[in-house]
CSV table of C-alpha atoms and ligand atoms in Angstrom, one decimal:
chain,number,residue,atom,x,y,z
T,1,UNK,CA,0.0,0.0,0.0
T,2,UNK,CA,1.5,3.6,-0.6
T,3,UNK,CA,2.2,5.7,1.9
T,4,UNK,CA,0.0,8.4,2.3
T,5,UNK,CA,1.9,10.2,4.8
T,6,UNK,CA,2.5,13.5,3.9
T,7,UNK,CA,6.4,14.3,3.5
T,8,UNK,CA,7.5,16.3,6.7
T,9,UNK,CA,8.0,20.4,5.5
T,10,UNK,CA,9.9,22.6,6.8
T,11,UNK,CA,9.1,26.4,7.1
T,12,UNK,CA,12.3,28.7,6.4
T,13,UNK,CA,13.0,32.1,5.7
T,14,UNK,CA,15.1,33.2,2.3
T,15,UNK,CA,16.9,36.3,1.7
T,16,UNK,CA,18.1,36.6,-1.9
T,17,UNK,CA,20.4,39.6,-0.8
T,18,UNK,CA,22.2,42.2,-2.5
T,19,UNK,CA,24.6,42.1,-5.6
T,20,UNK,CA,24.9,38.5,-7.0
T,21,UNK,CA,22.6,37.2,-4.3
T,22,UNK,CA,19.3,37.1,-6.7
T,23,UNK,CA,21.3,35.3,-9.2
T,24,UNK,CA,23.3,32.7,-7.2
T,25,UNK,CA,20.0,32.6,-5.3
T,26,UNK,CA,17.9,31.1,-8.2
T,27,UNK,CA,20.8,28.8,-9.1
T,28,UNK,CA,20.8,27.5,-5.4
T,29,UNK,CA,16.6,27.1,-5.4
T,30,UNK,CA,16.5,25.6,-8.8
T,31,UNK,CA,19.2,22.9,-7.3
T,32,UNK,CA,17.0,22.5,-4.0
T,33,UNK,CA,13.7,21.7,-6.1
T,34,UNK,CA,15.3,19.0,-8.0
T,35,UNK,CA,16.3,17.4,-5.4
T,36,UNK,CA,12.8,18.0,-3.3
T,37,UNK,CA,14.1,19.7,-0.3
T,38,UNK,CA,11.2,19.8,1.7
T,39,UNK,CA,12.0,23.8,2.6
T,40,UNK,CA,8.5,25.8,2.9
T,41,UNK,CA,9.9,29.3,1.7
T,42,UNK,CA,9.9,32.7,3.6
T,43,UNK,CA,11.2,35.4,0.9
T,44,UNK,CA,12.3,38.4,2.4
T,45,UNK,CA,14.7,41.1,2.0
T,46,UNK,CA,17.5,42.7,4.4
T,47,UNK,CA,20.6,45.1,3.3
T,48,UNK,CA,20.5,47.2,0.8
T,49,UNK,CA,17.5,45.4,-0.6
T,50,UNK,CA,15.7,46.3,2.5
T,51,UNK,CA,16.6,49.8,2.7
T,52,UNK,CA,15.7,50.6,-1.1
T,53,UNK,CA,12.3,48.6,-0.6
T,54,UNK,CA,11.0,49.4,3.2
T,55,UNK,CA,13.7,52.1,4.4
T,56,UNK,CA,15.5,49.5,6.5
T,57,UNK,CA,18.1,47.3,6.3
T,58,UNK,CA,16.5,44.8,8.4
T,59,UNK,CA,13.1,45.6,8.3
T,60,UNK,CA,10.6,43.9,11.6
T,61,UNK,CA,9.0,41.5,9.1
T,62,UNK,CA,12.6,39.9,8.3
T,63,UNK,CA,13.4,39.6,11.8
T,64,UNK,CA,9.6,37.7,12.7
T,65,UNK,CA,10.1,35.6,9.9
T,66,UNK,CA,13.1,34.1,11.3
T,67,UNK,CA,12.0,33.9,14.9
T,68,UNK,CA,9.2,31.9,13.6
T,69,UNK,CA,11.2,29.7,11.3
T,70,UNK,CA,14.3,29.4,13.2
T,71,UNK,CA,15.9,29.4,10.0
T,72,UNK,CA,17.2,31.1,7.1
T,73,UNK,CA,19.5,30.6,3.5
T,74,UNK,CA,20.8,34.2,2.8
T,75,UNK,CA,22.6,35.7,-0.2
T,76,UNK,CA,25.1,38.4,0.6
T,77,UNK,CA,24.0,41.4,2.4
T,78,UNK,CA,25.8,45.1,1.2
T,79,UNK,CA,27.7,47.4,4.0
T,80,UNK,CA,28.4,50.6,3.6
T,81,UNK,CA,32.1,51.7,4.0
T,82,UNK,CA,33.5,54.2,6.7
T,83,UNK,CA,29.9,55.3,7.3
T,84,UNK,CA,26.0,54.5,6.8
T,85,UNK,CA,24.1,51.9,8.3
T,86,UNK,CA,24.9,49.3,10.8
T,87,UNK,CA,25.7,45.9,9.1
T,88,UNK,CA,22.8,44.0,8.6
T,89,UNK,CA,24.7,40.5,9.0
T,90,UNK,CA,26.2,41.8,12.3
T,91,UNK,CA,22.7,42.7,13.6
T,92,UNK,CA,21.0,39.0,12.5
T,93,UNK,CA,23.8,37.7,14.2
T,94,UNK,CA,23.2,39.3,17.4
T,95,UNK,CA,19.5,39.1,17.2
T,96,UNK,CA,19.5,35.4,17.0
T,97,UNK,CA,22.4,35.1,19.4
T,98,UNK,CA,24.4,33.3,16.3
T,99,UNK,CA,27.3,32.8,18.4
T,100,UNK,CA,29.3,30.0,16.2
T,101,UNK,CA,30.1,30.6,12.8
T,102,UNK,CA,31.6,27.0,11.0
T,103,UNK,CA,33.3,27.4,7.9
T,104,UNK,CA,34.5,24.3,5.8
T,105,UNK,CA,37.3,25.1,3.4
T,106,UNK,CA,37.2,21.7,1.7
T,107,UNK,CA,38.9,21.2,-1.9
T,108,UNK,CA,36.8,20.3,-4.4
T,109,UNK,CA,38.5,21.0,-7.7
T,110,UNK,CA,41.7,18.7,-7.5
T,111,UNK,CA,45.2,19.6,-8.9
T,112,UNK,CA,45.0,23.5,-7.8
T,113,UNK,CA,48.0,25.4,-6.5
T,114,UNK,CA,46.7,23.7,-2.8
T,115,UNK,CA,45.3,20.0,-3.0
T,116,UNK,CA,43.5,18.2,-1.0
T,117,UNK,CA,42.5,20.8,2.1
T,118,UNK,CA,39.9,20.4,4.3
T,119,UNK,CA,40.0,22.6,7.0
T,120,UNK,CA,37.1,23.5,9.5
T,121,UNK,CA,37.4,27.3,10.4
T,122,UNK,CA,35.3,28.2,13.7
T,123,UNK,CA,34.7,32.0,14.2
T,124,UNK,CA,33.1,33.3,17.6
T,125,UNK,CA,30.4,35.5,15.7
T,126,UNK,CA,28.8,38.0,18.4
T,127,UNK,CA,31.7,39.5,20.3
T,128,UNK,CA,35.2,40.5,19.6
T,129,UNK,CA,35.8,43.9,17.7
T,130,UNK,CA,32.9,43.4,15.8
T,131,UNK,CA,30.8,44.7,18.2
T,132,UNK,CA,31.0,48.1,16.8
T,133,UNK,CA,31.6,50.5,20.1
T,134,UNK,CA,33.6,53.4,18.4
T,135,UNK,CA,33.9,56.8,18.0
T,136,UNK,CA,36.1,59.5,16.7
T,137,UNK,CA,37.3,62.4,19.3
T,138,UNK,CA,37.3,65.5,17.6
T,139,UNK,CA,40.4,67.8,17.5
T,140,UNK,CA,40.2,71.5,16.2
T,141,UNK,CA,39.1,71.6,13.4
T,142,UNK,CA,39.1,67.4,12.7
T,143,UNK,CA,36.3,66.0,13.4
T,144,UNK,CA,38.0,62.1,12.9
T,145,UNK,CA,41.1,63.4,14.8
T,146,UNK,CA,41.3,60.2,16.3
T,147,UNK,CA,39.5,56.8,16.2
T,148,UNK,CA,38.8,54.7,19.1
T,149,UNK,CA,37.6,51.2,19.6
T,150,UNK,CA,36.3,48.9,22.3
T,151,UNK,CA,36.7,44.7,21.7
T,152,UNK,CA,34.8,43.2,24.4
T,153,UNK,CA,35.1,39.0,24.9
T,154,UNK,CA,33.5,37.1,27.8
T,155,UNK,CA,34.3,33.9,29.5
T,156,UNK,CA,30.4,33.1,28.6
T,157,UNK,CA,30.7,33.8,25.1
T,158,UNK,CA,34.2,31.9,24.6
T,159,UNK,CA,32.9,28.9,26.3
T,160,UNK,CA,29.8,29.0,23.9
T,161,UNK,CA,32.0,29.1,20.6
T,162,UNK,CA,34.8,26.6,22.0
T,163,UNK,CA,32.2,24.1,23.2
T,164,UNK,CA,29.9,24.5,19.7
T,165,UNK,CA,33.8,24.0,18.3
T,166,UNK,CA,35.1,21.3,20.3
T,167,UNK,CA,31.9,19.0,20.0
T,168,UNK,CA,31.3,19.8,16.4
T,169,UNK,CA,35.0,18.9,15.5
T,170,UNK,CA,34.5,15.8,17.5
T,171,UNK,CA,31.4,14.3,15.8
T,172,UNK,CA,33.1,15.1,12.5
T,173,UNK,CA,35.8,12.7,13.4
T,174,UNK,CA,38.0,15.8,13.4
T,175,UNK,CA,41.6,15.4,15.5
T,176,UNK,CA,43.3,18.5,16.2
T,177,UNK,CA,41.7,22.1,17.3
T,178,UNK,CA,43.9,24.9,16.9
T,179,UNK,CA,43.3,28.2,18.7
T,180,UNK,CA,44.2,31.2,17.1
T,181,UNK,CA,44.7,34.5,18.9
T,182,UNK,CA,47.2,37.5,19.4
T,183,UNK,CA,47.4,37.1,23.3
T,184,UNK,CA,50.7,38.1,23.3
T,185,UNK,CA,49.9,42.0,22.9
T,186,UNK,CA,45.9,42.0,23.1
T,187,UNK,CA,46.6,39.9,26.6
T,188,UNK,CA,42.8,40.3,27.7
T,189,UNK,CA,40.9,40.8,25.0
T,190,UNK,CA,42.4,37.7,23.1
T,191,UNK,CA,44.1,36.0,26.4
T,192,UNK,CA,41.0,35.4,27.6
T,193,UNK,CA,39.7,33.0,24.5
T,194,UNK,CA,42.9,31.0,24.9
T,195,UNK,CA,42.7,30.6,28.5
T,196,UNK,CA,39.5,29.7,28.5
T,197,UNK,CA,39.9,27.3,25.3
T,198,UNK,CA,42.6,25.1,27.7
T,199,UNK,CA,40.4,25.2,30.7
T,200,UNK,CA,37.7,23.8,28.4
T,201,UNK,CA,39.9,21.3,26.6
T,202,UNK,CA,41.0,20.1,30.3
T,203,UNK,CA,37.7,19.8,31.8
T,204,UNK,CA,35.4,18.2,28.9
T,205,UNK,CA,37.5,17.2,25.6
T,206,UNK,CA,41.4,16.8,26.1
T,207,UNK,CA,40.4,12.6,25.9
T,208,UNK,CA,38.9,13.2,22.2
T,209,UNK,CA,40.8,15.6,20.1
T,210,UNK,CA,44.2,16.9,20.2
T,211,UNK,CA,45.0,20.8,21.3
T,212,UNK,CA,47.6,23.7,20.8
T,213,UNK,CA,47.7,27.1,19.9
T,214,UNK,CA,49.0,29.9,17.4
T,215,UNK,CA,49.4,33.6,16.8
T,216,UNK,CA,47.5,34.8,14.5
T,217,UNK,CA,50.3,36.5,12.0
T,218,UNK,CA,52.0,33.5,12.0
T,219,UNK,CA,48.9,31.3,11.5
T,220,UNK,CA,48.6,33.3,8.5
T,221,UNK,CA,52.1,32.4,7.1
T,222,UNK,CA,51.6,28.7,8.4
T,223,UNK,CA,48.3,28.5,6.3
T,224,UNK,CA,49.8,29.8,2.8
T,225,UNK,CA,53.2,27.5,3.5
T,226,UNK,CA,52.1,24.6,4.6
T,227,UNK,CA,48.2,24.6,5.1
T,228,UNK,CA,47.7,20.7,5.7
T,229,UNK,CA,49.5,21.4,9.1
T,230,UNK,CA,46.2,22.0,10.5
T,231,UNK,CA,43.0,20.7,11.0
T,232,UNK,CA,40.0,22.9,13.0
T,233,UNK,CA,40.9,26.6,14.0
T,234,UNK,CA,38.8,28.3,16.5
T,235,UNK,CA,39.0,32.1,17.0
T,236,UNK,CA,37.6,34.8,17.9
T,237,UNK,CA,35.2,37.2,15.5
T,238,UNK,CA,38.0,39.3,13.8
T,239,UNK,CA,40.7,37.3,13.0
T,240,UNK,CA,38.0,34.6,12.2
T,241,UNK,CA,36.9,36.8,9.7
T,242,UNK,CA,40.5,37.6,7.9
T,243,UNK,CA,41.4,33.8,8.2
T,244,UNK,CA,38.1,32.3,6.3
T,245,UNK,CA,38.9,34.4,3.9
T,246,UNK,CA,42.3,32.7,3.4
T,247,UNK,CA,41.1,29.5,4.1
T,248,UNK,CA,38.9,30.0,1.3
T,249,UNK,CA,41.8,31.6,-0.9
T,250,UNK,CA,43.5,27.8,-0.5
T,251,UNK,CA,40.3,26.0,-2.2
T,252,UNK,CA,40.0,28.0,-5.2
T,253,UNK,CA,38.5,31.2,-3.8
T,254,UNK,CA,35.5,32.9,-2.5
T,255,UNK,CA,33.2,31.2,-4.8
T,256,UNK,CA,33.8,27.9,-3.1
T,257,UNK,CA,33.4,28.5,0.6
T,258,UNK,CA,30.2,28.1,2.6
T,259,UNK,CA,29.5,29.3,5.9
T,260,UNK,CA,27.1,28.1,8.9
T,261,UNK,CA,26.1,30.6,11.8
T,262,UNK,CA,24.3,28.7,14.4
T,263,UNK,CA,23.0,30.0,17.7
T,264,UNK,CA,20.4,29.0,20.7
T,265,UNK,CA,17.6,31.2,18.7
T,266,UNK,CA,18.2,30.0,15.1
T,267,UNK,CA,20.6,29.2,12.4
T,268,UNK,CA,21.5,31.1,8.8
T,269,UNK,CA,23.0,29.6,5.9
T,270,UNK,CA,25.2,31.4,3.7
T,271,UNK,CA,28.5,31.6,1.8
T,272,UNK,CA,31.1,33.4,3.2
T,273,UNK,CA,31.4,35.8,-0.2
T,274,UNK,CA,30.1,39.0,-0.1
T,275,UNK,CA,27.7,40.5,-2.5
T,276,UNK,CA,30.4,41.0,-5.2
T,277,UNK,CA,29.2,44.5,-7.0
T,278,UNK,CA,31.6,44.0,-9.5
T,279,UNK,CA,30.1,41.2,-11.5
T,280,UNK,CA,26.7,41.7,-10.0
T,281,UNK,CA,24.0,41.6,-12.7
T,282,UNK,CA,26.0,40.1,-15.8
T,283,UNK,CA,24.9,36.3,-14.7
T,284,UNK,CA,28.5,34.8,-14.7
T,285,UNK,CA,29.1,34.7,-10.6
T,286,UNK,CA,29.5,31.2,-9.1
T,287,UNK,CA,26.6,29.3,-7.3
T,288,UNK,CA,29.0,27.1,-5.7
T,289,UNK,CA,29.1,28.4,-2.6
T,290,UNK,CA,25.8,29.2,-1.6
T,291,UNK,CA,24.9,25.8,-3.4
T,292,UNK,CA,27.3,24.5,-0.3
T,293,UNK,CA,25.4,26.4,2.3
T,294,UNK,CA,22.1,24.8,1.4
T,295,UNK,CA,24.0,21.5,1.9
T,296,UNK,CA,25.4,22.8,5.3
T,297,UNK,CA,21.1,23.8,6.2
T,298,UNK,CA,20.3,20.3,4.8
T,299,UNK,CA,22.6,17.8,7.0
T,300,UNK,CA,21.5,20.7,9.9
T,301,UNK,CA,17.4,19.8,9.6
T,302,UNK,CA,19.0,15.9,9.5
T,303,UNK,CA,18.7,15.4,5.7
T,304,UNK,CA,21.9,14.4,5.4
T,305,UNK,CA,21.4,12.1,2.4
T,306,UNK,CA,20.3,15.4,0.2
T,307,UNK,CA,23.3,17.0,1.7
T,308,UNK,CA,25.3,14.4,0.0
T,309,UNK,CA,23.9,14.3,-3.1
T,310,UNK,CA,24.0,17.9,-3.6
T,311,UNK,CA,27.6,17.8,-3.0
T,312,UNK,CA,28.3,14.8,-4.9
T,313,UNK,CA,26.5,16.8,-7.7
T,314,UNK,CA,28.4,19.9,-7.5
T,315,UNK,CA,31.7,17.9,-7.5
T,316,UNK,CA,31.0,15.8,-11.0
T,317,UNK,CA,29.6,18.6,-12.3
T,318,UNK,CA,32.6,20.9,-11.8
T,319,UNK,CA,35.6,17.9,-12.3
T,320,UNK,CA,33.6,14.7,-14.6
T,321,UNK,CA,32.0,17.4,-16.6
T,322,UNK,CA,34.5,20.8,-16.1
T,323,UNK,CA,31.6,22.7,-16.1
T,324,UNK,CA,33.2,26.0,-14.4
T,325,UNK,CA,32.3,29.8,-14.0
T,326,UNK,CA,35.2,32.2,-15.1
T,327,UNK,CA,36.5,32.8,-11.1
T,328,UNK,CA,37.4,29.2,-11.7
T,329,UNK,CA,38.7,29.4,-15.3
T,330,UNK,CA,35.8,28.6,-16.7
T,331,UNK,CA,33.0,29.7,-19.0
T,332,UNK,CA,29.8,28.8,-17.8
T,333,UNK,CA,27.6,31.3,-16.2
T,334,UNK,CA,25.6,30.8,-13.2
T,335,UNK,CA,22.8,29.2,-14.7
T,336,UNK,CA,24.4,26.6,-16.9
T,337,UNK,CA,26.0,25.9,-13.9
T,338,UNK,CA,23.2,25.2,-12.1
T,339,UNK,CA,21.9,23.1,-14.8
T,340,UNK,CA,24.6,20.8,-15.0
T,341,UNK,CA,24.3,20.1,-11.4
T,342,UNK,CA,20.7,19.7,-11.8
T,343,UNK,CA,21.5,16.9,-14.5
T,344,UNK,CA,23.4,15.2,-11.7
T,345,UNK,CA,21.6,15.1,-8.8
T,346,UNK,CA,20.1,11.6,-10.3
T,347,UNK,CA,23.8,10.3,-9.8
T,348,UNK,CA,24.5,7.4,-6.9
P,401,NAD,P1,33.1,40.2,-2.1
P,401,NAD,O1,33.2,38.9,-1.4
P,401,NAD,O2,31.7,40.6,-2.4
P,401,NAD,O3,34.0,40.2,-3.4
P,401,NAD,C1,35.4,40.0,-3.3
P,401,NAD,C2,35.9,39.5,-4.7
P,401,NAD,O4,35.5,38.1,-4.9
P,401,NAD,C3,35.3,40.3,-5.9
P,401,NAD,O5,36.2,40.4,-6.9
P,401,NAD,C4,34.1,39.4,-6.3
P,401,NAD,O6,33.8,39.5,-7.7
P,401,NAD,C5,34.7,38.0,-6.0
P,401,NAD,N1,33.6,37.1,-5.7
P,401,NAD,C6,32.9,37.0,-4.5
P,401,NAD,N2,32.0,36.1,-4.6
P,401,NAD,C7,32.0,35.5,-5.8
P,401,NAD,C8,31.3,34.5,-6.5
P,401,NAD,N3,30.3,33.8,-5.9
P,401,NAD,N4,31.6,34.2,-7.8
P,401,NAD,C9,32.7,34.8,-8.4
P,401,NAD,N5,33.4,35.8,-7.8
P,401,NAD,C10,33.1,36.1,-6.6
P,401,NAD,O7,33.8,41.3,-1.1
P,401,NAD,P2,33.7,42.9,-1.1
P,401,NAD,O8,33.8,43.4,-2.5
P,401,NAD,O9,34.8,43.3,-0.2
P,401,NAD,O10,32.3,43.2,-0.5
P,401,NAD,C11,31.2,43.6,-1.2
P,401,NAD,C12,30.0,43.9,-0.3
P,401,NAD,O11,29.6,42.6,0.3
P,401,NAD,C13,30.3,44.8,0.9
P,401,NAD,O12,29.2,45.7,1.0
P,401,NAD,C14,30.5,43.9,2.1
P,401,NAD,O13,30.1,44.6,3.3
P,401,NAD,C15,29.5,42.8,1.7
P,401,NAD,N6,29.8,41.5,2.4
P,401,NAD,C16,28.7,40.8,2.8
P,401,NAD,C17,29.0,39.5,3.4
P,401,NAD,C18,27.8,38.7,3.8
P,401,NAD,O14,26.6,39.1,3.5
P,401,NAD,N7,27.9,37.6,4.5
P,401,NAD,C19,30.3,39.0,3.5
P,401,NAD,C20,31.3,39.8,3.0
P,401,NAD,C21,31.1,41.0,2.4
């Protein structure tokens, strides 16, 4: 007898974003459908999106759709420079208390100028510098005569990110967490992430996976000299920031780097690109990592099995069949890209 049980939906909130994020946002749906992820869509908008349409960055409607859903896939969101509105990703983050940010740096494409990496970077996501407390003091007749900023960390909010890190890594089957810091100048505002990251270790993890520690300017060298070195990094917002960006520099760029945020109030899928004004529009930028990102929200509501097959797609379709998008060398644009990954979603 067939089953008459109706498949199991889930609700979720989607922000195309700004810049690419319409286009690379299609690709990403188009791939979801085939493969009949069970997401019930939420469109709304945020960024410059949101200001243009409703005079707000991250308008009430955006932030009740996510505290119903408890869950979102976002395109890139557009900051202003030196002045303008607050980031909008900065404020989700907060809003949802999306303390851990996980960003796999796996290689996909063999044969680049680094092979085989596949390094999990873990960025503390609500505290740090990010947490925007500046201002200029005024001197004469110059009104930025000086700059001033305020980092705060707490002993709460690194044991949040270090135990999200640890157990993460440890599931994974990962073996070695390194923490990244500059303790040796910033001795509070970074000391205290490292001391806390031993205490941790010692009380709940040192049996499972293996520990040490690095500055961060020299993690930097480490990672461009001899990247396979490491395994998990865990850091705090800043510096978590910079080094994802490298990490993704080792796999073949921005295009192919996903990102996670997870907190005790929801989780947001996205990649770790920004919203890339200069190809925005002309249909060439690559899908690859947002495509990722879905995969990432897919083993998250525990379909794992789609997860797989979506990755499994994206890696025949980029290496069996070299369909690439111009950041990669190729020629395809963002659709055909998506279609080819379409065509092999039916692979086992
Ligand atoms: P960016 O990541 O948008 O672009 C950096 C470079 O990488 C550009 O040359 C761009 O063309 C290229 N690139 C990025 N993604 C690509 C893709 N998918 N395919 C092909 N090429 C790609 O960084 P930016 O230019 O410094 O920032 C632009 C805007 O994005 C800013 O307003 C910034 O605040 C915002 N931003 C948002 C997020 C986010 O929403 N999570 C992250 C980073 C930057």
């Amino acid at each position: 007898m067939a089953d008459s049980t109706p498949a199991r939906r889930i609700p979720a909130t989607l922000i195309a974003g700004d810049g690419i994020g319409p286009e690379i946002m299609e690709a990403t749906l188009r791939v979801l459908e085939a493969l009949e992820a069970p997401f019930d869509w939420d469109p709304q908008i945020a960024g410059l999106g949101g200001v243009k349409a409703a005079g707000d960055p991250l308008p009430q409607a955006t932030l009740d759709s996510i505290r119903r859903t408890r869950l979102a896939l976002k395109g890139p969101l557009e900051t202003p420079s030196g002045g303008g509105y607050r980031s909008s990703n900065v404020r989700l983050r907060e809003a949802f208390h999306l303390y851990a940010n996980m960003r796999p740096a796996k290689t996909l494409i063999p044969g680049g100028r680094f092979d085989n990496i596949d390094l999990l970077v873990f960025r503390e996501n609500v505290e740090g510098l990010y947490m925007g407390y500046e201002h200029y003091i005024p001197i004469d007749d110059d009104p930025h005569a000086v700059a001033m900023s305020t980092g705060v960390n707490t002993r709460q909010g690194a044991r949040h990110i270090l135990d999200y890190a640890f157990s993460t890594a440890i599931a994974l089957g990962r073996k070695k967490m390194t923490v990244v810091h500059k303790a040796n100048i910033m001795k509070a505002l970074t000391g205290i992430f490292l001391e806390t990251a031993y205490q941790i270790h010692q009380e709940k993890y040192a049996d499972r996976i293996a520990l040490d520690d690095v500055i961060v300017d020299a993690c930097c060298m480490k990672l461009v000299i001899n990247p396979w070195q490491f395994d998990c990094l865990v850091t705090t917002n800043l510096f978590g920031d910079i080094l994802s960006d490298l990490c993704a520099g080792l796999v073949g760029g921005l295009g192919m780097a996903p990102g996670a945020n997870i907190g005790q109030d929801a989780a947001i899928f996205e990649a770790v690109h920004g919203s890339a004004p200069d190809i925005a529009g002309k249909g060439i930028a690559n899908p690859v990592a947002l495509m990722l990102a879905a995969g990432m929200m897919l083993d998250h509501v525990g379909l794992k099995d789609k997860g797989e097959r979506l990755r499994r797609a994206i890696e025949r379709s980029l290496n069996a069949d070299g369909v690439r998008t111009g950041d990669l060398g190729g020629k395809a644009d963002t659709k055909t890209f998506a279609a080819a990954v379409v065509a092999r979603l039916g692979d086992s």
